[in-house]
Amino acid sequence: MKQEIFKELYDKFDGQFQIGNYQKNLTYWKKYVDELGDIEEFPIDKWIKQDENDKTYLPSYLEHQEKLFGHARPGLSSNGYMIYKHSKGQFYDGYQKKDKFFDDISKIENDYNSNISKLIMKLIHAVSLEEIYEIEKSDEYQKFSGKQLLRKISVLMSMLETTNYKYELTWIYRDESLYSIAEILDVDTNECETKLQLNNHIYSRAKIWAEIGESSDLLAHIKLTEFLWFLTDTSYNVKELSDINVNNIIFHGAPGTGKTYSVSNGIEKLQSINSTLYKDALFTQFHPSYTYQDFIEGIKPVGIVGGSLDLKVINGTFKDFCIRVKKKMKSIIRSIMRSIKQMLKKA
């Protein structure tokens, strides 16, 4: 995507952002961090669910309760937490190679203390992005399965007023999404040793392209990150559809996989942002029952008149497209002829 198109789409991107909700979540996170203080080890009772009503234990908060600053997923299950309490009452230890479930919490405390407790506090206390990148390379970080949760801790810290790396990270955690937006923004992934370093390079480039610079305006950063998420949202195929240099895009796959919904909605989303740039985007669905009258023209009922069906010749998708092109070509030709006449008069 070219920078000017990115900027134009960003300017016209209109999300419904309730800034008060974001500020409320940041206030909660700031209080949470302040209450931890300068401890070096994160308490196990804040990591493991204490009872059925406990929704504030950290892994659950990062995954389920706090969703405004991006959706962080540990994987396909809670196993990505590495250490957690199962609904049946047993304790899960993902660091064990064989037996992973234990009845006694003391059986998992050693692995928790060795791999998680210090890691969490290092991320919270990090004073620079460079320090975070080094933590990412550590054995404890690499062994942790649900890395999106760890990345979200760094992102939340980057949103606090007291941090040294404020507004330096975007709220996107999936590897695939990061690589997708890096491609859109022409970010060289080979220059990045860690995923958060790639995140930082992406966001730095995005701020330049959106021309918000080092703005301290929270709303500007909310809008930019939501826009980046919109571009990388594979459920709408926006990345592919937004490329105006490609005249034809074919999506294929098994029936019932959401192609019709995602493509048609992706086009609508782009047209809602920039109706001029994407006004000629056209969606055609080819399926076994697709006929000549769907593509070219056909007689179809349009209502009932005097008790009888009212039949009319209705243009198909392709014929409608050709008519629009013909009208536009006439307009272009008239414009060219006017220019030629003006040049001849001056001559």
Coordinates of C-alpha atoms in Angstrom, one line a residue:
M1 CA 0.0 0.0 0.0
K2 CA 1.3 3.5 -0.9
Q3 CA 1.8 6.0 1.9
E4 CA -0.7 8.5 0.4
I5 CA -3.4 5.9 0.2
F6 CA -2.7 4.8 3.8
K7 CA -2.9 8.5 5.0
E8 CA -6.2 9.1 3.1
L9 CA -7.8 6.0 4.5
Y10 CA -6.6 6.8 8.0
D11 CA -8.0 10.3 7.8
K12 CA -11.4 9.1 6.8
F13 CA -11.4 6.1 9.2
D14 CA -14.2 6.8 11.6
G15 CA -14.3 4.5 14.6
Q16 CA -16.6 5.0 17.6
F17 CA -14.1 5.4 20.3
Q18 CA -15.3 6.0 23.9
I19 CA -12.0 7.5 25.2
G20 CA -13.4 7.4 28.8
N21 CA -13.4 3.6 28.7
Y22 CA -9.8 3.5 27.7
Q23 CA -8.8 5.9 30.4
K24 CA -10.7 3.8 32.9
N25 CA -8.8 0.7 32.0
L26 CA -5.5 2.5 32.2
T27 CA -6.4 3.9 35.6
Y28 CA -7.1 0.3 36.8
W29 CA -3.8 -1.0 35.4
K30 CA -1.8 1.9 36.9
K31 CA -3.4 1.2 40.3
Y32 CA -2.7 -2.5 39.9
V33 CA 1.0 -1.9 39.1
D34 CA 1.4 0.7 41.9
E35 CA 0.0 -1.8 44.4
L36 CA 2.7 -4.4 43.4
G37 CA 5.4 -1.9 44.3
D38 CA 9.1 -2.8 43.9
I39 CA 8.7 -6.5 44.5
E40 CA 10.9 -8.8 42.3
E41 CA 8.6 -11.8 42.2
F42 CA 4.9 -11.7 41.1
P43 CA 2.7 -13.4 43.7
I44 CA 1.4 -16.8 42.7
D45 CA -2.0 -16.0 44.2
K46 CA -2.4 -13.2 41.6
W47 CA -1.5 -15.5 38.8
I48 CA -3.7 -18.5 39.7
K49 CA -7.5 -18.3 40.0
Q50 CA -8.5 -18.2 43.7
D51 CA -12.2 -19.0 43.4
E52 CA -15.0 -19.2 40.9
N53 CA -15.7 -15.5 41.2
D54 CA -12.1 -14.4 40.7
K55 CA -11.7 -12.5 37.4
T56 CA -8.8 -10.4 38.4
Y57 CA -6.0 -13.0 38.3
L58 CA -3.6 -11.7 35.8
P59 CA -3.8 -14.2 32.9
S60 CA -7.6 -13.9 32.8
Y61 CA -7.5 -10.1 33.1
L62 CA -5.1 -9.9 30.1
E63 CA -7.1 -12.3 28.0
H64 CA -10.8 -11.7 28.9
Q65 CA -11.4 -8.6 31.0
E66 CA -9.2 -6.1 29.3
K67 CA -10.0 -6.0 25.6
L68 CA -9.8 -2.4 24.6
F69 CA -6.1 -2.5 24.2
G70 CA -6.1 -5.5 21.9
H71 CA -7.1 -9.1 22.2
A72 CA -4.3 -11.2 23.6
R73 CA -4.7 -15.0 23.3
P74 CA -2.6 -17.6 25.1
G75 CA -3.4 -20.2 22.4
L76 CA -6.1 -22.7 22.0
S77 CA -6.6 -23.2 25.7
S78 CA -5.6 -22.0 29.1
N79 CA -2.5 -24.2 28.8
G80 CA -0.9 -21.1 27.4
Y81 CA -0.9 -19.7 30.9
M82 CA 1.7 -22.4 31.7
I83 CA 0.6 -22.5 35.3
Y84 CA -3.1 -22.4 36.2
K85 CA -5.8 -24.0 38.3
H86 CA -8.1 -26.3 36.3
S87 CA -11.9 -26.1 36.7
K88 CA -11.8 -29.6 38.3
G89 CA -9.5 -28.2 41.1
Q90 CA -6.2 -29.6 39.9
F91 CA -3.2 -27.5 39.1
Y92 CA -1.7 -27.5 35.6
D93 CA 2.1 -27.2 35.1
G94 CA 3.0 -26.8 31.5
Y95 CA 6.7 -27.0 32.2
Q96 CA 6.5 -30.7 33.1
K97 CA 7.1 -33.1 30.2
K98 CA 5.0 -36.0 31.5
D99 CA 2.5 -35.6 34.3
K100 CA 1.1 -32.0 34.1
F101 CA -1.8 -32.1 36.6
F102 CA -1.3 -32.1 40.4
D103 CA -3.6 -32.0 43.4
D104 CA -1.3 -30.0 45.6
I105 CA -0.2 -26.4 44.7
S106 CA 3.2 -27.0 46.2
K107 CA 4.0 -29.3 43.3
I108 CA 3.9 -26.4 40.9
E109 CA 5.4 -23.6 43.0
N110 CA 9.0 -24.4 42.0
D111 CA 8.3 -24.1 38.3
Y112 CA 6.2 -21.0 38.8
N113 CA 9.0 -19.3 40.8
S114 CA 11.7 -20.4 38.4
N115 CA 9.9 -19.4 35.2
I116 CA 7.1 -16.9 35.7
S117 CA 7.2 -14.8 38.9
K118 CA 10.4 -12.9 38.1
L119 CA 9.6 -12.7 34.4
I120 CA 6.3 -10.8 35.0
M121 CA 8.0 -8.2 37.3
K122 CA 10.9 -7.7 34.9
L123 CA 8.4 -6.8 32.2
I124 CA 6.6 -4.4 34.5
H125 CA 9.7 -2.8 35.8
A126 CA 11.5 -2.5 32.4
V127 CA 12.6 1.1 31.8
S128 CA 13.3 0.9 28.1
L129 CA 12.3 -1.0 25.0
E130 CA 15.8 -2.2 24.7
E131 CA 15.5 -3.9 28.1
I132 CA 12.2 -5.5 27.0
Y133 CA 13.8 -6.9 23.8
E134 CA 16.5 -8.5 25.9
I135 CA 13.9 -10.0 28.2
E136 CA 12.1 -11.4 25.1
K137 CA 15.3 -13.3 24.3
S138 CA 15.5 -14.9 27.7
D139 CA 14.9 -18.6 28.3
E140 CA 11.9 -17.8 30.6
Y141 CA 10.2 -15.7 27.9
Q142 CA 10.9 -18.2 25.2
K143 CA 9.5 -21.2 27.2
F144 CA 6.3 -19.3 28.0
S145 CA 3.7 -20.6 25.5
G146 CA 1.2 -17.7 25.6
K147 CA 3.5 -15.0 24.5
Q148 CA 0.7 -12.7 23.5
L149 CA -0.1 -12.2 27.2
L150 CA 3.5 -11.2 27.9
R151 CA 3.4 -8.7 25.0
K152 CA 0.2 -7.2 26.3
I153 CA 1.9 -6.5 29.6
S154 CA 4.5 -4.4 27.8
V155 CA 1.9 -2.7 25.7
L156 CA -0.2 -1.7 28.8
M157 CA 3.0 -0.4 30.4
S158 CA 3.7 1.7 27.3
M159 CA 0.4 3.4 27.7
L160 CA 1.1 4.8 31.2
E161 CA 2.1 8.4 31.7
T162 CA 5.2 7.5 33.8
T163 CA 6.8 5.2 31.2
N164 CA 9.9 6.0 29.2
Y165 CA 8.5 4.4 26.1
K166 CA 5.0 5.9 26.0
Y167 CA 3.0 5.3 22.8
E168 CA 5.9 3.3 21.2
L169 CA 3.9 0.0 20.7
T170 CA 0.7 -0.9 18.9
W171 CA -1.9 -3.2 20.4
I172 CA -1.4 -6.1 18.0
Y173 CA -0.1 -9.3 19.4
R174 CA -0.5 -12.1 16.8
D175 CA 2.6 -12.9 14.8
E176 CA 0.6 -13.3 11.6
S177 CA -1.0 -9.8 12.1
L178 CA 2.3 -8.2 12.8
Y179 CA 3.9 -9.7 9.6
S180 CA 0.8 -8.7 7.6
I181 CA 0.9 -5.0 8.7
A182 CA 4.7 -5.0 8.2
E183 CA 4.2 -5.9 4.6
I184 CA 1.6 -3.2 4.2
L185 CA 3.9 -0.5 5.7
D186 CA 7.1 -1.8 3.9
V187 CA 8.8 -2.6 7.2
D188 CA 11.8 -4.8 6.9
T189 CA 11.2 -7.7 9.3
N190 CA 14.8 -8.9 9.0
E191 CA 15.9 -5.8 11.0
C192 CA 14.0 -7.0 14.0
E193 CA 15.3 -9.6 16.4
T194 CA 12.1 -9.9 18.5
K195 CA 8.3 -9.5 18.0
L196 CA 8.1 -6.4 20.2
Q197 CA 10.9 -4.8 18.3
L198 CA 8.9 -5.6 15.1
N199 CA 5.9 -4.1 16.8
N200 CA 7.8 -0.9 17.6
H201 CA 9.2 -0.6 14.0
I202 CA 5.6 -1.1 12.6
Y203 CA 4.1 1.5 14.9
S204 CA 6.9 4.0 14.2
R205 CA 6.3 3.7 10.5
A206 CA 2.6 3.9 11.0
K207 CA 2.9 7.2 13.0
I208 CA 5.0 8.7 10.1
W209 CA 2.5 7.6 7.5
A210 CA -0.5 8.8 9.5
E211 CA 1.4 12.0 10.2
I212 CA 0.7 12.0 13.9
G213 CA 4.4 12.1 14.9
E214 CA 5.0 11.9 18.6
S215 CA 1.6 13.1 19.5
S216 CA 0.6 12.9 23.2
D217 CA -3.1 12.7 22.2
L218 CA -4.5 9.4 23.4
L219 CA -7.3 9.5 20.9
A220 CA -4.9 9.7 18.0
H221 CA -3.2 6.6 19.1
I222 CA -6.5 4.8 19.7
K223 CA -7.6 5.6 16.2
L224 CA -4.2 4.6 14.6
T225 CA -4.1 1.2 16.3
E226 CA -7.7 0.5 15.5
F227 CA -7.0 1.4 11.9
L228 CA -4.0 -0.9 11.8
W229 CA -6.2 -3.7 13.3
F230 CA -8.8 -3.0 10.6
L231 CA -6.2 -3.4 7.9
T232 CA -4.9 -6.7 9.3
D233 CA -8.3 -8.1 10.1
T234 CA -8.3 -11.3 7.9
S235 CA -12.0 -11.9 8.6
Y236 CA -12.7 -9.1 6.1
N237 CA -9.8 -9.6 3.7
V238 CA -9.2 -5.8 3.9
K239 CA -5.5 -6.1 3.2
E240 CA -6.1 -7.8 -0.2
L241 CA -9.2 -5.7 -1.1
S242 CA -7.5 -2.3 -0.3
D243 CA -4.9 -2.8 -3.0
I244 CA -6.2 -0.6 -5.8
N245 CA -3.4 -1.6 -8.1
V246 CA -4.9 -5.1 -8.4
N247 CA -7.9 -5.1 -10.8
N248 CA -9.1 -8.6 -10.1
I249 CA -9.0 -10.6 -6.9
I250 CA -10.3 -14.2 -6.6
F251 CA -11.1 -15.8 -3.3
H252 CA -11.8 -19.5 -3.4
G253 CA -12.3 -22.3 -0.9
A254 CA -14.8 -24.8 0.5
P255 CA -18.5 -23.9 0.9
G256 CA -19.5 -22.4 4.2
T257 CA -16.1 -20.9 5.1
G258 CA -17.3 -17.3 5.1
K259 CA -16.0 -16.0 1.8
T260 CA -19.2 -14.3 0.7
Y261 CA -19.7 -12.6 4.1
S262 CA -16.0 -11.5 4.5
V263 CA -15.5 -10.1 1.0
S264 CA -18.8 -8.3 0.7
N265 CA -18.3 -6.8 4.2
G266 CA -14.7 -5.9 3.5
I267 CA -15.8 -3.9 0.4
E268 CA -18.5 -2.2 2.4
K269 CA -16.0 -1.2 5.1
L270 CA -13.5 0.2 2.6
Q271 CA -16.3 2.1 0.8
S272 CA -17.5 3.5 4.1
I273 CA -14.0 4.9 4.7
N274 CA -13.4 6.2 1.1
S275 CA -16.4 6.0 -1.2
T276 CA -14.5 7.7 -4.0
L277 CA -11.4 5.4 -4.1
Y278 CA -13.4 2.2 -3.8
K279 CA -16.7 3.1 -5.4
D280 CA -16.1 0.8 -8.4
A281 CA -15.3 -2.2 -6.2
L282 CA -17.6 -5.0 -7.3
F283 CA -18.3 -8.3 -5.7
T284 CA -19.4 -11.3 -7.8
Q285 CA -20.1 -14.8 -6.4
F286 CA -19.6 -17.7 -8.7
H287 CA -21.4 -20.8 -7.5
P288 CA -23.1 -23.9 -9.2
S289 CA -26.4 -22.1 -9.6
Y290 CA -24.9 -18.9 -11.0
T291 CA -26.6 -18.2 -14.4
Y292 CA -26.5 -16.0 -17.4
Q293 CA -29.1 -13.7 -16.0
D294 CA -27.0 -13.2 -12.9
F295 CA -24.0 -12.2 -14.9
I296 CA -25.4 -10.5 -18.0
E297 CA -29.2 -9.9 -17.8
G298 CA -32.4 -11.7 -17.3
I299 CA -36.2 -11.3 -16.8
K300 CA -37.0 -11.2 -13.1
P301 CA -40.1 -10.5 -11.0
V302 CA -39.9 -7.1 -9.3
G303 CA -43.4 -7.0 -7.7
I304 CA -47.1 -7.6 -8.3
V305 CA -49.3 -5.3 -10.4
G306 CA -53.0 -6.0 -10.7
G307 CA -52.7 -9.4 -9.2
S308 CA -50.0 -10.5 -11.7
L309 CA -46.2 -10.6 -11.5
D310 CA -44.5 -7.5 -12.8
L311 CA -41.5 -8.8 -14.9
K312 CA -38.7 -6.6 -16.0
V313 CA -35.3 -7.1 -17.7
I314 CA -32.7 -6.7 -14.9
N315 CA -29.0 -6.1 -15.7
G316 CA -26.6 -8.7 -14.3
T317 CA -23.4 -7.9 -12.4
F318 CA -21.1 -7.7 -15.4
K319 CA -23.5 -5.7 -17.6
D320 CA -24.0 -3.2 -14.9
F321 CA -20.2 -2.9 -14.6
C322 CA -19.8 -2.4 -18.3
I323 CA -22.5 0.3 -18.4
R324 CA -20.6 2.2 -15.6
V325 CA -17.3 1.9 -17.5
K326 CA -18.9 3.1 -20.8
K327 CA -20.3 6.2 -19.0
K328 CA -17.0 6.9 -17.4
M329 CA -15.1 6.5 -20.7
K330 CA -17.5 9.0 -22.4
S331 CA -16.7 11.5 -19.6
I332 CA -12.9 10.9 -20.0
I333 CA -13.1 11.3 -23.8
R334 CA -15.1 14.6 -23.4
S335 CA -12.5 15.8 -21.0
I336 CA -9.7 14.9 -23.4
M337 CA -11.4 16.6 -26.3
R338 CA -11.9 19.8 -24.2
S339 CA -8.2 19.8 -23.4
I340 CA -7.3 19.4 -27.1
K341 CA -9.6 22.3 -28.1
Q342 CA -8.1 24.5 -25.5
M343 CA -4.6 23.7 -26.7
L344 CA -5.5 24.3 -30.3
K345 CA -7.0 27.7 -29.4
K346 CA -3.8 28.7 -27.7
A347 CA -1.8 27.6 -30.7

